[in-house]
CSV table of C-alpha atoms in Angstrom, one decimal:
chain,number,residue,atom,x,y,z
R,205,ASP,CA,6.3,-14.6,3.6
R,206,VAL,CA,3.8,-12.5,1.4
R,207,LYS,CA,5.4,-9.8,-0.1
R,208,VAL,CA,3.1,-6.4,-1.9
R,209,THR,CA,6.0,-3.5,-2.8
R,210,GLN,CA,4.8,0.0,-3.4
R,211,SER,CA,8.0,1.7,-5.3
R,212,SER,CA,7.6,5.0,-3.1
R,213,ARG,CA,6.6,6.0,0.4
R,214,TYR,CA,6.8,9.7,-0.3
R,215,LEU,CA,6.2,11.6,-3.8
R,216,VAL,CA,6.6,15.5,-3.8
R,217,LYS,CA,5.1,16.3,-7.2
R,218,ARG,CA,3.1,19.3,-9.1
R,219,THR,CA,0.1,19.9,-10.7
R,220,GLY,CA,-0.7,19.1,-13.9
R,221,GLU,CA,2.7,16.3,-13.6
R,222,LYS,CA,2.1,12.7,-14.8
R,223,VAL,CA,2.1,10.7,-12.0
R,224,PHE,CA,2.9,6.8,-12.0
R,225,LEU,CA,2.5,4.5,-8.6
R,226,GLU,CA,4.1,1.3,-8.8
R,227,CYS,CA,2.9,-1.8,-7.3
R,228,VAL,CA,4.7,-5.4,-6.9
R,229,GLN,CA,3.5,-8.4,-5.8
R,230,ASP,CA,5.3,-11.9,-5.5
R,231,MET,CA,2.5,-13.8,-4.6
R,232,ASP,CA,1.0,-14.9,-8.0
R,233,HIS,CA,-2.3,-13.6,-7.1
R,234,GLU,CA,-4.7,-12.9,-10.1
R,235,ASN,CA,-6.5,-9.8,-8.0
R,236,MET,CA,-5.0,-6.3,-7.5
R,237,PHE,CA,-6.4,-3.0,-6.1
R,238,TRP,CA,-5.8,0.5,-5.7
R,239,TYR,CA,-7.2,2.3,-2.8
R,240,ARG,CA,-6.7,5.8,-1.7
R,241,GLN,CA,-6.6,7.0,2.3
R,242,ASP,CA,-8.2,9.8,3.8
R,243,PRO,CA,-8.6,11.0,7.3
R,244,GLY,CA,-12.3,10.1,7.9
R,245,LEU,CA,-13.2,8.5,5.0
R,246,GLY,CA,-11.0,4.8,5.5
R,247,LEU,CA,-10.3,3.1,2.2
R,248,ARG,CA,-12.0,3.9,-0.9
R,249,LEU,CA,-11.4,1.6,-4.1
R,250,ILE,CA,-9.8,3.1,-7.2
R,251,TYR,CA,-9.8,0.3,-9.5
R,252,PHE,CA,-8.9,-3.1,-9.5
R,253,SER,CA,-7.7,-5.3,-12.0
R,254,TYR,CA,-8.5,-9.6,-11.9
R,255,ASP,CA,-6.0,-10.5,-14.6
R,256,VAL,CA,-2.9,-9.0,-17.3
R,257,LYS,CA,-4.6,-6.5,-18.9
R,258,MET,CA,-8.0,-6.6,-17.2
R,259,LYS,CA,-9.4,-3.8,-15.1
R,260,GLU,CA,-12.2,-2.3,-13.6
R,261,LYS,CA,-13.5,0.8,-11.7
R,262,GLY,CA,-13.8,1.1,-8.5
R,263,ASP,CA,-15.8,3.6,-6.5
R,264,ILE,CA,-13.4,6.8,-7.2
R,265,PRO,CA,-12.0,6.0,-11.0
R,266,GLU,CA,-11.9,9.7,-11.9
R,267,GLY,CA,-8.8,11.4,-12.6
R,268,TYR,CA,-7.1,8.1,-13.1
R,269,SER,CA,-6.0,4.8,-14.8
R,270,VAL,CA,-4.2,1.9,-14.2
R,271,SER,CA,-2.1,-0.5,-16.1
R,272,ARG,CA,-1.1,-4.2,-15.5
R,273,GLU,CA,1.3,-5.5,-18.1
R,274,LYS,CA,3.0,-8.0,-16.0
R,275,LYS,CA,0.6,-10.8,-13.3
R,276,GLU,CA,2.9,-8.7,-10.4
R,277,ARG,CA,2.7,-5.6,-11.3
R,278,PHE,CA,-0.1,-3.1,-10.6
R,279,SER,CA,0.6,0.5,-11.8
R,280,LEU,CA,-1.9,3.9,-10.7
R,281,ILE,CA,-2.0,6.6,-13.3
R,282,LEU,CA,-2.5,10.1,-12.3
R,283,GLU,CA,-2.7,11.6,-15.8
R,284,SER,CA,-3.0,15.5,-14.4
R,285,ALA,CA,-2.0,15.5,-10.9
R,286,SER,CA,-4.0,18.0,-9.1
R,287,THR,CA,-4.5,19.4,-5.3
R,288,ASN,CA,-7.4,17.1,-4.4
R,289,GLN,CA,-5.3,13.8,-5.3
R,290,THR,CA,-3.0,14.6,-2.2
R,291,SER,CA,-3.6,11.3,-0.2
R,292,MET,CA,-1.8,8.0,0.7
R,293,TYR,CA,-2.1,5.6,-1.7
R,294,LEU,CA,-2.3,2.0,-0.9
R,295,CYS,CA,-1.7,-1.1,-2.8
R,296,ALA,CA,-3.3,-5.1,-2.3
R,297,SER,CA,-3.6,-8.1,-3.3
R,298,ARG,CA,-5.9,-10.9,-2.9
R,299,ASP,CA,-5.4,-14.4,-2.3
R,300,PRO,CA,-7.4,-17.3,-3.5
R,301,TRP,CA,-9.3,-17.0,-0.1
R,302,ASP,CA,-10.1,-13.4,-0.1
R,303,ILE,CA,-7.2,-12.4,1.9
R,304,GLN,CA,-5.9,-8.8,0.7
R,305,TYR,CA,-2.1,-8.2,1.5
R,306,PHE,CA,-1.4,-4.7,1.5
R,307,GLY,CA,2.2,-2.8,0.7
R,308,ALA,CA,2.7,0.3,3.5
R,309,GLY,CA,1.3,3.0,1.2
R,310,THR,CA,2.6,6.0,-0.9
R,311,ARG,CA,1.7,8.9,0.3
R,312,LEU,CA,1.8,11.7,-2.3
R,313,SER,CA,1.2,15.3,-2.3
R,314,VAL,CA,0.7,17.4,-4.8
R,315,LEU,CA,1.3,21.2,-4.9
L,202,ALA,CA,-23.9,-2.2,-2.8
L,203,GLN,CA,-22.5,-3.2,1.2
L,204,SER,CA,-21.8,-0.6,3.4
L,205,VAL,CA,-19.5,-0.8,6.7
L,206,THR,CA,-20.2,1.3,9.9
L,207,GLN,CA,-17.6,1.4,12.8
L,208,LEU,CA,-18.7,3.5,15.3
L,209,GLY,CA,-16.5,5.6,17.9
L,210,SER,CA,-13.4,6.9,15.2
L,211,HIS,CA,-11.5,7.1,18.2
L,212,VAL,CA,-11.5,5.3,21.4
L,213,SER,CA,-9.2,5.1,24.4
L,214,VAL,CA,-8.6,2.4,27.2
L,215,SER,CA,-6.5,2.3,29.6
L,216,GLU,CA,-3.5,-0.6,29.2
L,217,GLY,CA,-5.2,-3.8,30.7
L,218,ALA,CA,-8.6,-2.8,30.1
L,219,LEU,CA,-11.0,-4.3,27.5
L,220,VAL,CA,-10.6,-3.4,24.1
L,221,LEU,CA,-14.3,-3.1,22.3
L,222,LEU,CA,-14.2,-1.7,18.4
L,223,ARG,CA,-18.0,-2.3,17.2
L,224,CYS,CA,-18.2,-2.3,13.1
L,225,ASN,CA,-21.6,-3.1,11.9
L,226,TYR,CA,-22.5,-4.3,8.0
L,227,SER,CA,-25.8,-3.9,5.9
L,228,SER,CA,-26.2,-7.5,4.2
L,229,SER,CA,-28.8,-9.2,3.8
L,230,VAL,CA,-26.9,-12.2,2.9
L,231,PRO,CA,-23.8,-13.1,5.6
L,232,PRO,CA,-20.4,-11.5,3.8
L,233,TYR,CA,-17.3,-12.6,4.3
L,234,LEU,CA,-16.1,-10.3,7.2
L,235,PHE,CA,-12.8,-9.0,8.3
L,236,TRP,CA,-10.5,-6.7,10.9
L,237,TYR,CA,-7.7,-5.0,9.2
L,238,VAL,CA,-5.3,-3.7,11.7
L,239,GLN,CA,-2.7,-0.4,10.3
L,240,TYR,CA,0.3,0.7,12.5
L,241,PRO,CA,1.2,4.5,12.5
L,242,ASN,CA,3.4,4.8,8.9
L,243,GLN,CA,2.4,1.2,7.4
L,244,GLY,CA,-0.5,-0.4,5.1
L,245,LEU,CA,-3.2,-2.9,6.7
L,246,GLN,CA,-2.5,-6.3,7.9
L,247,LEU,CA,-4.9,-9.1,9.1
L,248,LEU,CA,-6.1,-9.2,11.8
L,249,LEU,CA,-9.0,-12.3,11.4
L,250,LYS,CA,-11.7,-13.5,8.6
L,251,TYR,CA,-14.9,-14.8,9.5
L,252,THR,CA,-15.9,-17.4,6.6
L,253,SER,CA,-19.0,-19.0,8.3
L,254,ALA,CA,-17.6,-21.5,9.6
L,255,ALA,CA,-17.5,-20.1,13.3
L,256,THR,CA,-19.3,-17.5,15.2
L,257,LEU,CA,-16.2,-16.7,17.4
L,258,VAL,CA,-13.2,-15.8,15.2
L,259,LYS,CA,-9.9,-16.0,17.1
L,260,GLY,CA,-7.1,-13.4,15.5
L,261,ILE,CA,-3.7,-12.5,16.2
L,262,ASN,CA,-2.2,-10.8,19.2
L,263,GLY,CA,-5.3,-11.7,21.1
L,264,PHE,CA,-8.1,-10.5,19.4
L,265,GLU,CA,-11.5,-11.9,18.6
L,266,ALA,CA,-14.6,-11.2,17.0
L,267,GLU,CA,-18.2,-12.2,17.2
L,268,PHE,CA,-20.3,-12.9,14.0
L,269,LYS,CA,-23.8,-11.9,15.5
L,270,LYS,CA,-25.9,-11.8,11.8
L,271,SER,CA,-29.3,-11.2,14.0
L,272,GLU,CA,-27.2,-7.7,15.1
L,273,THR,CA,-25.3,-7.5,11.6
L,274,SER,CA,-22.2,-6.7,13.9
L,275,PHE,CA,-18.9,-7.9,13.7
L,276,HIS,CA,-17.0,-6.3,16.9
L,277,LEU,CA,-13.8,-6.8,17.5
L,278,THR,CA,-12.9,-7.2,21.4
L,279,LYS,CA,-9.5,-7.7,23.4
L,280,PRO,CA,-9.8,-8.6,27.3
L,281,SER,CA,-6.2,-6.9,27.9
L,282,ALA,CA,-5.2,-3.7,26.2
L,283,HIS,CA,-1.7,-3.5,25.6
L,284,MET,CA,0.1,-0.3,24.6
L,285,SER,CA,1.4,-2.0,21.6
L,286,ASP,CA,-2.2,-2.7,20.5
L,287,ALA,CA,-2.4,1.8,19.6
L,288,ALA,CA,-3.6,1.6,15.5
L,289,GLU,CA,-6.3,2.2,13.8
L,290,TYR,CA,-8.9,-0.4,12.9
L,291,PHE,CA,-10.4,-1.0,10.2
L,292,CYS,CA,-13.3,-3.5,9.6
L,293,ALA,CA,-13.9,-5.1,5.7
L,294,VAL,CA,-16.8,-7.0,4.4
L,295,SER,CA,-16.9,-8.7,0.8
L,296,GLU,CA,-19.5,-10.5,-0.9
L,297,ASN,CA,-19.0,-14.3,-1.9
L,298,THR,CA,-19.2,-13.1,-5.1
L,299,GLY,CA,-17.6,-10.8,-7.1
L,300,ASN,CA,-14.1,-8.3,-6.3
L,301,GLN,CA,-15.5,-5.5,-4.5
L,302,PHE,CA,-14.2,-4.9,-0.5
L,303,TYR,CA,-16.2,-2.3,1.8
L,304,PHE,CA,-14.4,-1.0,4.4
L,305,GLY,CA,-15.2,1.1,7.2
L,306,THR,CA,-14.3,4.3,8.0
L,307,GLY,CA,-11.6,3.0,10.5
L,308,THR,CA,-11.2,3.5,14.6
L,309,SER,CA,-8.1,5.0,16.3
L,310,LEU,CA,-7.4,3.4,19.3
L,311,THR,CA,-5.1,4.6,22.1
L,312,VAL,CA,-3.6,3.0,24.9
L,313,ILE,CA,-3.3,4.7,28.4
L,314,PRO,CA,-0.2,4.0,30.2
């Protein structure tokens, strides 16, 4: 069974902290994605990666960076968390038939 | 860039009634089209996918969607709503090339007993 695991379901951080959100997939997929989900805005793409060490900016990359050192792991980094980054973060990986598989999400609160 | 419009951010139906969730996309070339469902406190999971093999696509849990090129629509239907269908539904589009997916803003479905 396909599995995308996000390391934390809930996180509370303070303004200015460096935050790491981790995502692991066990399907050997090349493509992985980070989205944020906000009420009324749907899912917005932050970054995606199409191979190890390869990344591309999505629609809202400002304030975020990513790391993909191994194929199965894709990390989202908030260099200096701000209150407007309070959101639900969803990680996904994509199979060769264009289907995305999502993790359960990380709900981040920045105080 | 593509855009996806879901009409109605909230839809309420009675148990046993028809479910109709609307999705329109902007594209001159038929893209790949998807419906995803998100249950409370969970990630998204695929309901169904259109890839030009057939205009009527059947998905899981009794849902189906019809691709209408002339209307650039991909509406989701289910003949008889069940309480367990209460969730948020997202329409998504991907281009045949490239890695970008474009999601609609979602429709929250409430099923009234």
